[in-house]
Tab-separated table of C-alpha atoms in Angstrom:
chain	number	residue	atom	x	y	z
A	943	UNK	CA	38.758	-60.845	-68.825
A	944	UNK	CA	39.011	-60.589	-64.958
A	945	UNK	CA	41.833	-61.681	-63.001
A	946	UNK	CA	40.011	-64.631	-61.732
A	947	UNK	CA	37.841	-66.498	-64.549
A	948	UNK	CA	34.964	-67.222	-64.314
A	949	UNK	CA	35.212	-71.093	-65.189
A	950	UNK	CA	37.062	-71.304	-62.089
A	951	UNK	CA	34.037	-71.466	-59.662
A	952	UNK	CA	35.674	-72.728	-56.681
A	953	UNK	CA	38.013	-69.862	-56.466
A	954	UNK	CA	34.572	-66.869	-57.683
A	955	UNK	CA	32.985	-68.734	-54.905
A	956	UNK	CA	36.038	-68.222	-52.496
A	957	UNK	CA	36.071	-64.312	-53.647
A	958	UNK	CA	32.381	-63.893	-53.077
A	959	UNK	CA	32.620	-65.476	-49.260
A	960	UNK	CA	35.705	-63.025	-48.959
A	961	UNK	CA	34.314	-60.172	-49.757
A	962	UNK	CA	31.397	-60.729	-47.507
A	963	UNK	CA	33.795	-62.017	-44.629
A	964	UNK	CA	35.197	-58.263	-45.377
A	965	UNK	CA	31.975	-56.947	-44.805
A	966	UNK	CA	31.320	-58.014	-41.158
A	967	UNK	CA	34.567	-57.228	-40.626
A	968	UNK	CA	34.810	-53.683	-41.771
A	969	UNK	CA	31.584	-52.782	-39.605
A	970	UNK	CA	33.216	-53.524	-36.380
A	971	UNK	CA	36.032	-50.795	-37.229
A	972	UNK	CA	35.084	-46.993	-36.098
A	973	UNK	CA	34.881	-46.269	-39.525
A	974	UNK	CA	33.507	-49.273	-41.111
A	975	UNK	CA	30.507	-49.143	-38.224
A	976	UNK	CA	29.264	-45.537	-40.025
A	977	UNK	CA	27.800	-47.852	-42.826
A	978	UNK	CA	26.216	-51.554	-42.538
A	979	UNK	CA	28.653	-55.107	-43.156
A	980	UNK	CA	26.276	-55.665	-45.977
A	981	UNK	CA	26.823	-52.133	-47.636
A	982	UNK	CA	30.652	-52.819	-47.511
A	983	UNK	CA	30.273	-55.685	-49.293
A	984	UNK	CA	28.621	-54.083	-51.442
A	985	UNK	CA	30.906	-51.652	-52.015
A	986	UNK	CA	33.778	-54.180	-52.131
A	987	UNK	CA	32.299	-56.481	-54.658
A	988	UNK	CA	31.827	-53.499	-57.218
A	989	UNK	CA	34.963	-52.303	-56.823
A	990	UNK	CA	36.253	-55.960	-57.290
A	991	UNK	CA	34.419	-56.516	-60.174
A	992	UNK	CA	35.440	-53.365	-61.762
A	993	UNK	CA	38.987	-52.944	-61.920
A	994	UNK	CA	38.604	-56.975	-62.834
A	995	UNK	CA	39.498	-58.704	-60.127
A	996	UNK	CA	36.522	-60.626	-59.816
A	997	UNK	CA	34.134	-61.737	-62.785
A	998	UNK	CA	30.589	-59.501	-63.877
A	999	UNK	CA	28.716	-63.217	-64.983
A	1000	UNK	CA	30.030	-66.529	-63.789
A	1001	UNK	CA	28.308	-69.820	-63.273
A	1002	UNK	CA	28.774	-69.938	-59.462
A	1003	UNK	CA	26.761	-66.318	-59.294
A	1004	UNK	CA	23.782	-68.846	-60.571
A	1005	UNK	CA	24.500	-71.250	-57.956
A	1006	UNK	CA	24.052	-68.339	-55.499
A	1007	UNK	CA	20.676	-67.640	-57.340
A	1008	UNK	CA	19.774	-71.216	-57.560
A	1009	UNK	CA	20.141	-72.807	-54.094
A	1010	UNK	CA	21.427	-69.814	-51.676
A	1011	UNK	CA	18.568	-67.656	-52.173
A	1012	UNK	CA	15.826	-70.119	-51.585
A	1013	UNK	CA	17.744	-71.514	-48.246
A	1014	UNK	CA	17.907	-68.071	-46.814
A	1015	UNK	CA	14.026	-68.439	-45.891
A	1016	UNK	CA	13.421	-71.318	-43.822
A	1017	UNK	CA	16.907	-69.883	-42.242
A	1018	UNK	CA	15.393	-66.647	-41.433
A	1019	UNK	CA	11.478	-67.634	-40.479
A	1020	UNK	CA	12.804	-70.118	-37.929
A	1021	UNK	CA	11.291	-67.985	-35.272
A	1022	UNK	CA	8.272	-67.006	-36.974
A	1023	UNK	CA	5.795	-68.248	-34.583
A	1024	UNK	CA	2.737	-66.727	-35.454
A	1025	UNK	CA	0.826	-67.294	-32.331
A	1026	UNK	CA	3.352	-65.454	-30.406
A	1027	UNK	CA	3.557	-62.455	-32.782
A	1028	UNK	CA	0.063	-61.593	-32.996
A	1029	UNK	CA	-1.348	-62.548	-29.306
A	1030	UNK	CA	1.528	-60.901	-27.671
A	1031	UNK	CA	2.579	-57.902	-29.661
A	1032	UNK	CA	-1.067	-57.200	-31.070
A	1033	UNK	CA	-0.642	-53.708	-30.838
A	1034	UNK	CA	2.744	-53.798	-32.829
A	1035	UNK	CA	1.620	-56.313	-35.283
A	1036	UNK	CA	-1.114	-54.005	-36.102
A	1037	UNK	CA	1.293	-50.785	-36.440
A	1038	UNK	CA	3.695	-53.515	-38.197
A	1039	UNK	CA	0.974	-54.456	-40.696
A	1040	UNK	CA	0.119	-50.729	-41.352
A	1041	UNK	CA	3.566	-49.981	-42.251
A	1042	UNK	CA	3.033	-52.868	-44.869
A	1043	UNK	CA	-0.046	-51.371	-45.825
A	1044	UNK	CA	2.118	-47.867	-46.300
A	1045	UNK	CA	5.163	-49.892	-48.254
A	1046	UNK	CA	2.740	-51.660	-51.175
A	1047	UNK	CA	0.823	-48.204	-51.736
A	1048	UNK	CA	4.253	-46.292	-51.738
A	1049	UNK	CA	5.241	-48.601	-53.813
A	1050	UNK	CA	2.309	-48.192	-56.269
A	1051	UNK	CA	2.187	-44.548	-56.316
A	1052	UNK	CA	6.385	-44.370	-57.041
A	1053	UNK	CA	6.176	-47.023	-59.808
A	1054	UNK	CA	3.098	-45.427	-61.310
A	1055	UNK	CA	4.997	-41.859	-61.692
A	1056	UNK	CA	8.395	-42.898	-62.912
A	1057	UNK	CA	8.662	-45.640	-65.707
A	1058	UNK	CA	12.149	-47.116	-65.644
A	1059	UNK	CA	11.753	-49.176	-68.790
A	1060	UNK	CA	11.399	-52.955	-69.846
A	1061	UNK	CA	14.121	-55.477	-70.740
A	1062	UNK	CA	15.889	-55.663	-74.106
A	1063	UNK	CA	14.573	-57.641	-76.307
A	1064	UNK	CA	14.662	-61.303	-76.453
A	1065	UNK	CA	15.304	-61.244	-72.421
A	1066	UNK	CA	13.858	-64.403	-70.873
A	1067	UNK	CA	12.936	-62.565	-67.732
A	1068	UNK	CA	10.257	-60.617	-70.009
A	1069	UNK	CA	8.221	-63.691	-70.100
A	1070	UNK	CA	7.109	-63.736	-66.828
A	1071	UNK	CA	6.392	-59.571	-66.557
A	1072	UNK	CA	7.686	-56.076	-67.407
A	1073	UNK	CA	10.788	-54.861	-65.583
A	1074	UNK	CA	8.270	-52.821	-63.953
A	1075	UNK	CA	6.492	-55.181	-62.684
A	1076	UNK	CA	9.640	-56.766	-61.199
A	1077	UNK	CA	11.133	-54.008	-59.726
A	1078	UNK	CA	7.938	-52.965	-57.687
A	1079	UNK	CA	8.315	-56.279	-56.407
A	1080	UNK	CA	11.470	-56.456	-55.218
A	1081	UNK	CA	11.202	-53.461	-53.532
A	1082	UNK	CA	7.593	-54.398	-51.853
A	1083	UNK	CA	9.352	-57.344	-50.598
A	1084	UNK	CA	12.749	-55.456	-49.425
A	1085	UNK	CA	10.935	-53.048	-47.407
A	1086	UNK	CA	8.214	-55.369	-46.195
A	1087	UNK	CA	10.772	-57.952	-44.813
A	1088	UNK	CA	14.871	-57.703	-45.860
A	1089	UNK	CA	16.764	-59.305	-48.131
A	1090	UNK	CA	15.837	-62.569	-48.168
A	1091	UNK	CA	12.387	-61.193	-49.525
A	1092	UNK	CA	14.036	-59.005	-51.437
A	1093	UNK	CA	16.208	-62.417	-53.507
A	1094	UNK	CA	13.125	-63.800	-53.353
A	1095	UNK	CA	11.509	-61.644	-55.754
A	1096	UNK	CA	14.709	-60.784	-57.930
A	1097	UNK	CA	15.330	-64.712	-58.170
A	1098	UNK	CA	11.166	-65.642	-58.851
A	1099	UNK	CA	11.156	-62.399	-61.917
A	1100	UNK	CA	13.894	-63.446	-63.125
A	1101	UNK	CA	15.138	-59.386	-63.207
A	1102	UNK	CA	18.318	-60.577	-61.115
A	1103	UNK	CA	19.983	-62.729	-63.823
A	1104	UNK	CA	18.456	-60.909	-66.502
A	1105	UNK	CA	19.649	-57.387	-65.792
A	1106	UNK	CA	22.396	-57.928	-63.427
A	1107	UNK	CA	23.690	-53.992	-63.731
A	1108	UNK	CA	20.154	-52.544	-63.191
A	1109	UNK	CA	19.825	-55.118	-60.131
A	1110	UNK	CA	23.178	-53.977	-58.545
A	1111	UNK	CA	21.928	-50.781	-59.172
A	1112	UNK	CA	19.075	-51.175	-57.023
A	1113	UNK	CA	20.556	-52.837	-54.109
A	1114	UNK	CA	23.603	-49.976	-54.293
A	1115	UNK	CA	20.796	-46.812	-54.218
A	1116	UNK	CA	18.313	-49.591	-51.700
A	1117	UNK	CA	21.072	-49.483	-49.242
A	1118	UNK	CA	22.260	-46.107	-48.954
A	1119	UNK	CA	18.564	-44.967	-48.273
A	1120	UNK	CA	18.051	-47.662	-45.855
A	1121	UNK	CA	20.768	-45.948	-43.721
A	1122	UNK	CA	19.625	-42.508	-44.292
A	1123	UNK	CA	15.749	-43.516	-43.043
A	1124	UNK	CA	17.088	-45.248	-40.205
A	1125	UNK	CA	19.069	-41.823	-39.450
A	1126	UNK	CA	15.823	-40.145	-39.459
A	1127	UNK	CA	13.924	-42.777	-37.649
A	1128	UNK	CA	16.144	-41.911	-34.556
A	1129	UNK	CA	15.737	-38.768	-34.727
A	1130	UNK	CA	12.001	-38.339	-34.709
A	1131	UNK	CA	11.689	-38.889	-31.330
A	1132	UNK	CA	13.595	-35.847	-30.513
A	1133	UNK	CA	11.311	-33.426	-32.601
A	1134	UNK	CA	8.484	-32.308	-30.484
A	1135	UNK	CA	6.276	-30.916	-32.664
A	1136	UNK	CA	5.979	-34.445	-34.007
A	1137	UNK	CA	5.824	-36.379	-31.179
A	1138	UNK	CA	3.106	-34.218	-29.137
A	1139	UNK	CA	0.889	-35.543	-32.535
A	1140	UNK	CA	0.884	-38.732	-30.628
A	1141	UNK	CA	-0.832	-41.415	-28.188
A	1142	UNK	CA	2.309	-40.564	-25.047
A	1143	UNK	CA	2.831	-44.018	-24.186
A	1144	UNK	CA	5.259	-44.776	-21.541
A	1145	UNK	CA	7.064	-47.773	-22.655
A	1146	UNK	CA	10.151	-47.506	-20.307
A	1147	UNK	CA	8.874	-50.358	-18.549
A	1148	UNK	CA	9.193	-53.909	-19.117
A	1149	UNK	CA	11.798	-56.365	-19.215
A	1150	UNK	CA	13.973	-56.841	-22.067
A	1151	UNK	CA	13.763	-60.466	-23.072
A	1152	UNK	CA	17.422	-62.609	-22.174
A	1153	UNK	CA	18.582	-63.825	-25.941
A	1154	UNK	CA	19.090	-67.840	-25.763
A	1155	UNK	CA	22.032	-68.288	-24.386
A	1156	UNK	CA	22.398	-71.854	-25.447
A	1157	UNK	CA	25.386	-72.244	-27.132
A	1158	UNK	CA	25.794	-72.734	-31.197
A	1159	UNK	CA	27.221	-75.759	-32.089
A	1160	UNK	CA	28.275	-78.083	-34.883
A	1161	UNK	CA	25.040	-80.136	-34.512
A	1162	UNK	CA	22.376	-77.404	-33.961
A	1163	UNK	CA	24.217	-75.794	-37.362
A	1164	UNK	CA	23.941	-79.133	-39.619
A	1165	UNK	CA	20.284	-79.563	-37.858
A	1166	UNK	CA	19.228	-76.142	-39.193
A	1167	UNK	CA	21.038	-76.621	-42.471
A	1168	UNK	CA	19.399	-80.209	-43.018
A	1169	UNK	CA	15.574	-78.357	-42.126
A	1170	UNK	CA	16.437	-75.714	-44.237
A	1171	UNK	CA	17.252	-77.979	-47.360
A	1172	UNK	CA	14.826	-80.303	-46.847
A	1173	UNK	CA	11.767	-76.945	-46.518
A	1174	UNK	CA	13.226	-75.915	-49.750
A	1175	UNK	CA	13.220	-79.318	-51.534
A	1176	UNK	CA	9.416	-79.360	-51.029
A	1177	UNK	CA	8.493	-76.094	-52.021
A	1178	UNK	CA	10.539	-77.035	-55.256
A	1179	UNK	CA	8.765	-80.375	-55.565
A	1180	UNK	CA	5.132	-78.374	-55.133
A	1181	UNK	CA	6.295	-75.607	-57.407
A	1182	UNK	CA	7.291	-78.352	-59.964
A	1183	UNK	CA	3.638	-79.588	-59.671
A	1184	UNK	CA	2.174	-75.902	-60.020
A	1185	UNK	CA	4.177	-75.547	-63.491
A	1186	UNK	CA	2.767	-78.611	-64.632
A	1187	UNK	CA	-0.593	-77.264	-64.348
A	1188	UNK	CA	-0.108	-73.831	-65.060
A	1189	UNK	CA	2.899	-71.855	-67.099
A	1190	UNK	CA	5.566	-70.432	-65.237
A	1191	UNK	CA	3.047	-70.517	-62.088
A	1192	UNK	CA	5.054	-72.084	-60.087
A	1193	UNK	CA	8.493	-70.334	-61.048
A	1194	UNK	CA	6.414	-67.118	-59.909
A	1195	UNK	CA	5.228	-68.396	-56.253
A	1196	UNK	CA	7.267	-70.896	-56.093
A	1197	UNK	CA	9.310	-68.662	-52.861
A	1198	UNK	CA	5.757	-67.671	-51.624
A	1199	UNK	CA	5.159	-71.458	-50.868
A	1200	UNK	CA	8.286	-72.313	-49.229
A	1201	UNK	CA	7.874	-69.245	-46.872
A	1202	UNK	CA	4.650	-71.046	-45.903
A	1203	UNK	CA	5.701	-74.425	-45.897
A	1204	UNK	CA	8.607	-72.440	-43.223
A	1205	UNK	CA	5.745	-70.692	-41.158
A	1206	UNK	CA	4.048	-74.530	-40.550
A	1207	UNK	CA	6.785	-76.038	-38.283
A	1208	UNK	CA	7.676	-72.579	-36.623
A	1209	UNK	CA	4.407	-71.903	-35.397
A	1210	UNK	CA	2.696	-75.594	-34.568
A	1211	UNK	CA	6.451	-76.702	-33.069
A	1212	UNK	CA	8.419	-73.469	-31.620
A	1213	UNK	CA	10.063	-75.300	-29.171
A	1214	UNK	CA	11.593	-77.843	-31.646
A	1215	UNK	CA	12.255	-75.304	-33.873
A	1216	UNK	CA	14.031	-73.161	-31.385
A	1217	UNK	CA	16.337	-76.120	-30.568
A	1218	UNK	CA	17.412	-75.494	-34.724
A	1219	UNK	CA	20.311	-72.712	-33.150
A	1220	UNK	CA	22.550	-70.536	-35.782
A	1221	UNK	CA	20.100	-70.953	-38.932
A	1222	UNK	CA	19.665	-66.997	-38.473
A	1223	UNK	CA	23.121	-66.613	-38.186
A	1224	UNK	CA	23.794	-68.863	-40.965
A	1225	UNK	CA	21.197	-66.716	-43.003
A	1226	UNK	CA	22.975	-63.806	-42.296
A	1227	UNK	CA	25.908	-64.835	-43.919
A	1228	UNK	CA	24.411	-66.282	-46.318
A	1229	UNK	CA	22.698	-62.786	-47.109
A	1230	UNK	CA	26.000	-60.970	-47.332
A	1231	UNK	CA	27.499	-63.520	-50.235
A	1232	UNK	CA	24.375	-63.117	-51.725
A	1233	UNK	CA	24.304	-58.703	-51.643
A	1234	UNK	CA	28.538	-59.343	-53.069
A	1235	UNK	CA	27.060	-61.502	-55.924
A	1236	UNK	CA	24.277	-59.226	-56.771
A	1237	UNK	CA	26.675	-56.073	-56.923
A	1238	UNK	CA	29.339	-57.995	-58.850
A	1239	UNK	CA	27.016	-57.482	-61.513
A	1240	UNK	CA	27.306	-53.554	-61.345
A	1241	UNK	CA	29.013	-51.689	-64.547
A	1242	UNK	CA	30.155	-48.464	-62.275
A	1243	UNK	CA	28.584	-45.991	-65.420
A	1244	UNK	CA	25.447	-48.208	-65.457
A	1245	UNK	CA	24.572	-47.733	-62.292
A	1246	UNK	CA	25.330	-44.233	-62.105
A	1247	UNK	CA	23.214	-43.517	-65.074
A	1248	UNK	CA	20.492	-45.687	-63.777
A	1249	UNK	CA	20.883	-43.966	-59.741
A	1250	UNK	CA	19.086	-40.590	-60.319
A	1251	UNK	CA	15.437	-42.038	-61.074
A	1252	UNK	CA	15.980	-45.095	-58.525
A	1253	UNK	CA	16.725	-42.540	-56.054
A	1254	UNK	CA	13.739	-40.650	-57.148
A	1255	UNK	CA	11.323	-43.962	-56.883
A	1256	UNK	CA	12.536	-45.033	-53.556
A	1257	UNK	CA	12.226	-41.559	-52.313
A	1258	UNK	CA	8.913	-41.070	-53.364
A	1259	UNK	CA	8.009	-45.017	-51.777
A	1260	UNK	CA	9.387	-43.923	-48.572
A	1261	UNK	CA	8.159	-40.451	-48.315
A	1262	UNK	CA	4.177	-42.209	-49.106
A	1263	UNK	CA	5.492	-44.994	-46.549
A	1264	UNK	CA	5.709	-42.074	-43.822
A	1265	UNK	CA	3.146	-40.254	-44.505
A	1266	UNK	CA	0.343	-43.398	-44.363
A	1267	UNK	CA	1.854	-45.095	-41.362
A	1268	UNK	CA	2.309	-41.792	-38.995
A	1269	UNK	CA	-0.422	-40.033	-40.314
A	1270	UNK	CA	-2.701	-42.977	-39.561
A	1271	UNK	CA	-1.017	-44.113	-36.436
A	1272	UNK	CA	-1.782	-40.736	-35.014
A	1273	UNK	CA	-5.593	-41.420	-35.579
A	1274	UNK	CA	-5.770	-44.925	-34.089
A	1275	UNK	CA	-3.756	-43.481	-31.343
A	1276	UNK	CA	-0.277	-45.538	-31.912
A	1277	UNK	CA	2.248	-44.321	-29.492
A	1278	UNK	CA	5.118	-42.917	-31.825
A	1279	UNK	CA	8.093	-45.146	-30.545
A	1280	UNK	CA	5.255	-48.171	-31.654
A	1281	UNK	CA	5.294	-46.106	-35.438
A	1282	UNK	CA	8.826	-45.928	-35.607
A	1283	UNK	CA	9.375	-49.499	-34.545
A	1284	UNK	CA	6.836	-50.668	-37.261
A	1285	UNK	CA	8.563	-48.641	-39.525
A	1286	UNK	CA	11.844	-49.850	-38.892
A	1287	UNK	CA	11.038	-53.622	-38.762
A	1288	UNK	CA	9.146	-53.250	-41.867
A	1289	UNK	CA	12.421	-50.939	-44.420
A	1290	UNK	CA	15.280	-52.468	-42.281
A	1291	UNK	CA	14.386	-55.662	-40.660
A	1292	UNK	CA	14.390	-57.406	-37.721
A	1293	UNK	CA	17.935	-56.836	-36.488
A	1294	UNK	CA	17.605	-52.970	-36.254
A	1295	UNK	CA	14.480	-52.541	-34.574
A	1296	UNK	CA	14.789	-54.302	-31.596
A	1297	UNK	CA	18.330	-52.643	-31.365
A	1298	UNK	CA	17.270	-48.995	-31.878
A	1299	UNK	CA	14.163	-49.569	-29.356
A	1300	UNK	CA	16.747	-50.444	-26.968
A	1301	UNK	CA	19.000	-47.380	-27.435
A	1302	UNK	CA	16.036	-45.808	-26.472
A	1303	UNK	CA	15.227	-47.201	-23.532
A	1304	UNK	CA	11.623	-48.457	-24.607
A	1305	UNK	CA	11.897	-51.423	-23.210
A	1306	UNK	CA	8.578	-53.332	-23.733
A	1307	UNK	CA	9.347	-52.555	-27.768
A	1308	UNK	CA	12.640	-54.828	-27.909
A	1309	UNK	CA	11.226	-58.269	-28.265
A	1310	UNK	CA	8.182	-56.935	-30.133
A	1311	UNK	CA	10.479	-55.633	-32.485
A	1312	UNK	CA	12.188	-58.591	-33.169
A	1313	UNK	CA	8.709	-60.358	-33.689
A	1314	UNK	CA	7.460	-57.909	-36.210
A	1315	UNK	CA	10.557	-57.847	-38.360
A	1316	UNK	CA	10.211	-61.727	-38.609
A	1317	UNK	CA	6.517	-61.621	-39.190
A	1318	UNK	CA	7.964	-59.438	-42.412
A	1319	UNK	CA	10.081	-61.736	-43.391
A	1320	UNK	CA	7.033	-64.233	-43.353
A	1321	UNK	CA	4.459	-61.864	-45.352
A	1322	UNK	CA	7.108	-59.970	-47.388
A	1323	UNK	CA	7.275	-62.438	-50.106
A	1324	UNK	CA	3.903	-63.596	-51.006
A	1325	UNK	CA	2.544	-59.767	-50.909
A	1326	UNK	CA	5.557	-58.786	-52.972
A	1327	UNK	CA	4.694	-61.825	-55.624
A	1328	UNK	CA	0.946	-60.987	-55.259
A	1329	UNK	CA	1.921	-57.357	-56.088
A	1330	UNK	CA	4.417	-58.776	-58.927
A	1331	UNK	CA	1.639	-60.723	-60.594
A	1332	UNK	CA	-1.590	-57.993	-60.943
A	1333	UNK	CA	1.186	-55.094	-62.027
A	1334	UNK	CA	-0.593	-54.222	-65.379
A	1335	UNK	CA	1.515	-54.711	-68.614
């Protein structure tokens, strides 16, 4: 019994908003910055969870599943313009899709070494595929695009609500590497031996583009909400349809179609779309009370017991990652900063890559970067599903 029940959604709902209000604050501290706002709440939520505080299962952690999850995509592909991303980045939306490429066969070869067992039985969740089958997806998506892909995938296989310890396992281990890679991502440039291996590309040159400094207000945030709802009441209504036709079809794509139904507007109206300020924001937010849910889940000996092979599978998926994307980047003579920009786009997201291209100094990679990461956040999802669906068993 925790110290808040959890019949008593309004104030679960109020502790999973603090705990990720925690989180962005906690970065900004000298301390805090050493790990990511969404790792703290992490942190925070098991911890709350734990000692009781907070609840493991409550119906407002479904609500989060039910309507927060879907939201976060329109939110986050509101700059998806596909025109832009692939006639004026094409040579980073080619490294970008290579480093997708090198994500779904690490993810392949990992899952196809170490079995981490199905669901006990009974589970609903089994219904739709193996634990296998959902895991490989969820990580596909994560390091294709970010979280939002990432819920996407954990909400459509059902492995979120059905085994909520082994999920909070996976975004506790999913996290800590996701720090570690990005540690050796800026380092690589510094290692010679590596970087002679490589097309030398100067890309000190170049403006960085200005962010839109337009301000965020109350209507631009109710505008973007209201598009955001109204994307994901569509894709419901279609998926609804798909069901109707064929079982459980359109539970399983059912996130793949409202990332399209996103990319439509974005890329045929960018300008209108643009107008639609703070939805990222919002998403980002969003993302954090979404990462404290998910972790509230997490039985502290659970996930310890389950940590050793999850840090052997996502080791494995990252080390095949590397290996694909610089090994071919190097013969189709990709510059490395390119590689590394892929790279980090594709296992971190769009907020990091930009920002690590600039503490670089390669400034023709900054806005690239950004494009790439949201191009990720586009294709993450229906690969990861796609992936999801032909896993044997």
């Amino acid at each position: 019994m925790s110290l808040i029940p959890a019949d008593n959604h309004l104030a679960v709902m109020a502790s999973l908003f603090a705990i990720a209000a925690a989180g962005f604050l906690i970065e900004k501290t000298r301390i805090g910055a050493l790990l990511t706002g969404a790792v703290w709440a992490i942190f925070l939520a098991i911890i709350a969870s734990n000692i009781g505080l907070i609840p493991s299962t409550a119906p407002a952690y479904d609500f989060v599943w039910t309507y927060f999850v879907p939201i976060l995509i329109p939110l986050f592909l509101m700059k998806a313009d596909l025109k832009k991303i692939f006639f004026e980045t094409t040579r980073m939306a080619g490294a970008f899709l290579l480093a997708a490429f090198a994500t779904v066969v690490g993810a392949i070869i990992a899952f196809s070494l170490i079995d981490i067992g199905d669901y006990a039985a009974g589970t609903e969740a089994a219904e739709l595929g193996t634990r296998q089958a959902a895991a490989v997806g969820a990580f596909t998506a994560t390091y294709i695009g970010g979280s939002v892909n990432y819920g996407a995938l954990m909400a459509s296989t059902g492995l979120g609500e059905a085994d909520p310890s082994w999920a909070s396992a996976m975004t506790a281990v999913d996290n800590l590497y996701s720090g570690i890679f990005l540690a050796l991502l800026a380092l690589m440039p510094g290692w010679t031996w590596l970087a002679k291996r490589f097309n030398p590309i100067d890309h000190s040159q170049g403006e960085i583009e200005v962010a839109d400094e337009r301000p965020i207000t109350a209507a631009s945030l109710c505008l973007s909400a209201a598009y955001a709802l109204i994307i994901v009441t569509i894709g419901s209504l279609i998926a609804d349809q798909l069901d109707s036709i064929w079982d459980d079809a359109g539970r399983k794509w059912k996130f793949a179609i409202i990332s399209v139904l996103a990319l439509i507007p974005a890329t045929l109206f960018p300008q209108v779309i643009g107008r639609l300020r703070g939805g990222y924001e919002m998403g980002i937010a969003l993302s954090f009370v979404f990462f404290a849910m998910i972790a509230a889940g997490a039985d502290v000996i659970s996930l310890l017991q389950q940590a050793p092979v999850l840090l052997g599978l996502i080791g494995i998926m990252l080390a095949v990652h590397a290996i694909i994307l610089f090994g071919a980047g190097s013969v189709l003579r990709l510059s490395l900063p390119e590689l590394i920009t892929a790279s980090n786009a594709a296992i971190l997201g769009a907020t990091t890559a930009p920002a690590l291209a600039a503490a670089k100094g390669w400034k023709d990679l900054v806005t690239p970067g950004v494009l790439v990461g949201v191009l990720g956040y586009a294709i993450g999802t229906p690969i990861a599903t796609l992936v999801f669906e032909l896993w044997p068993g």
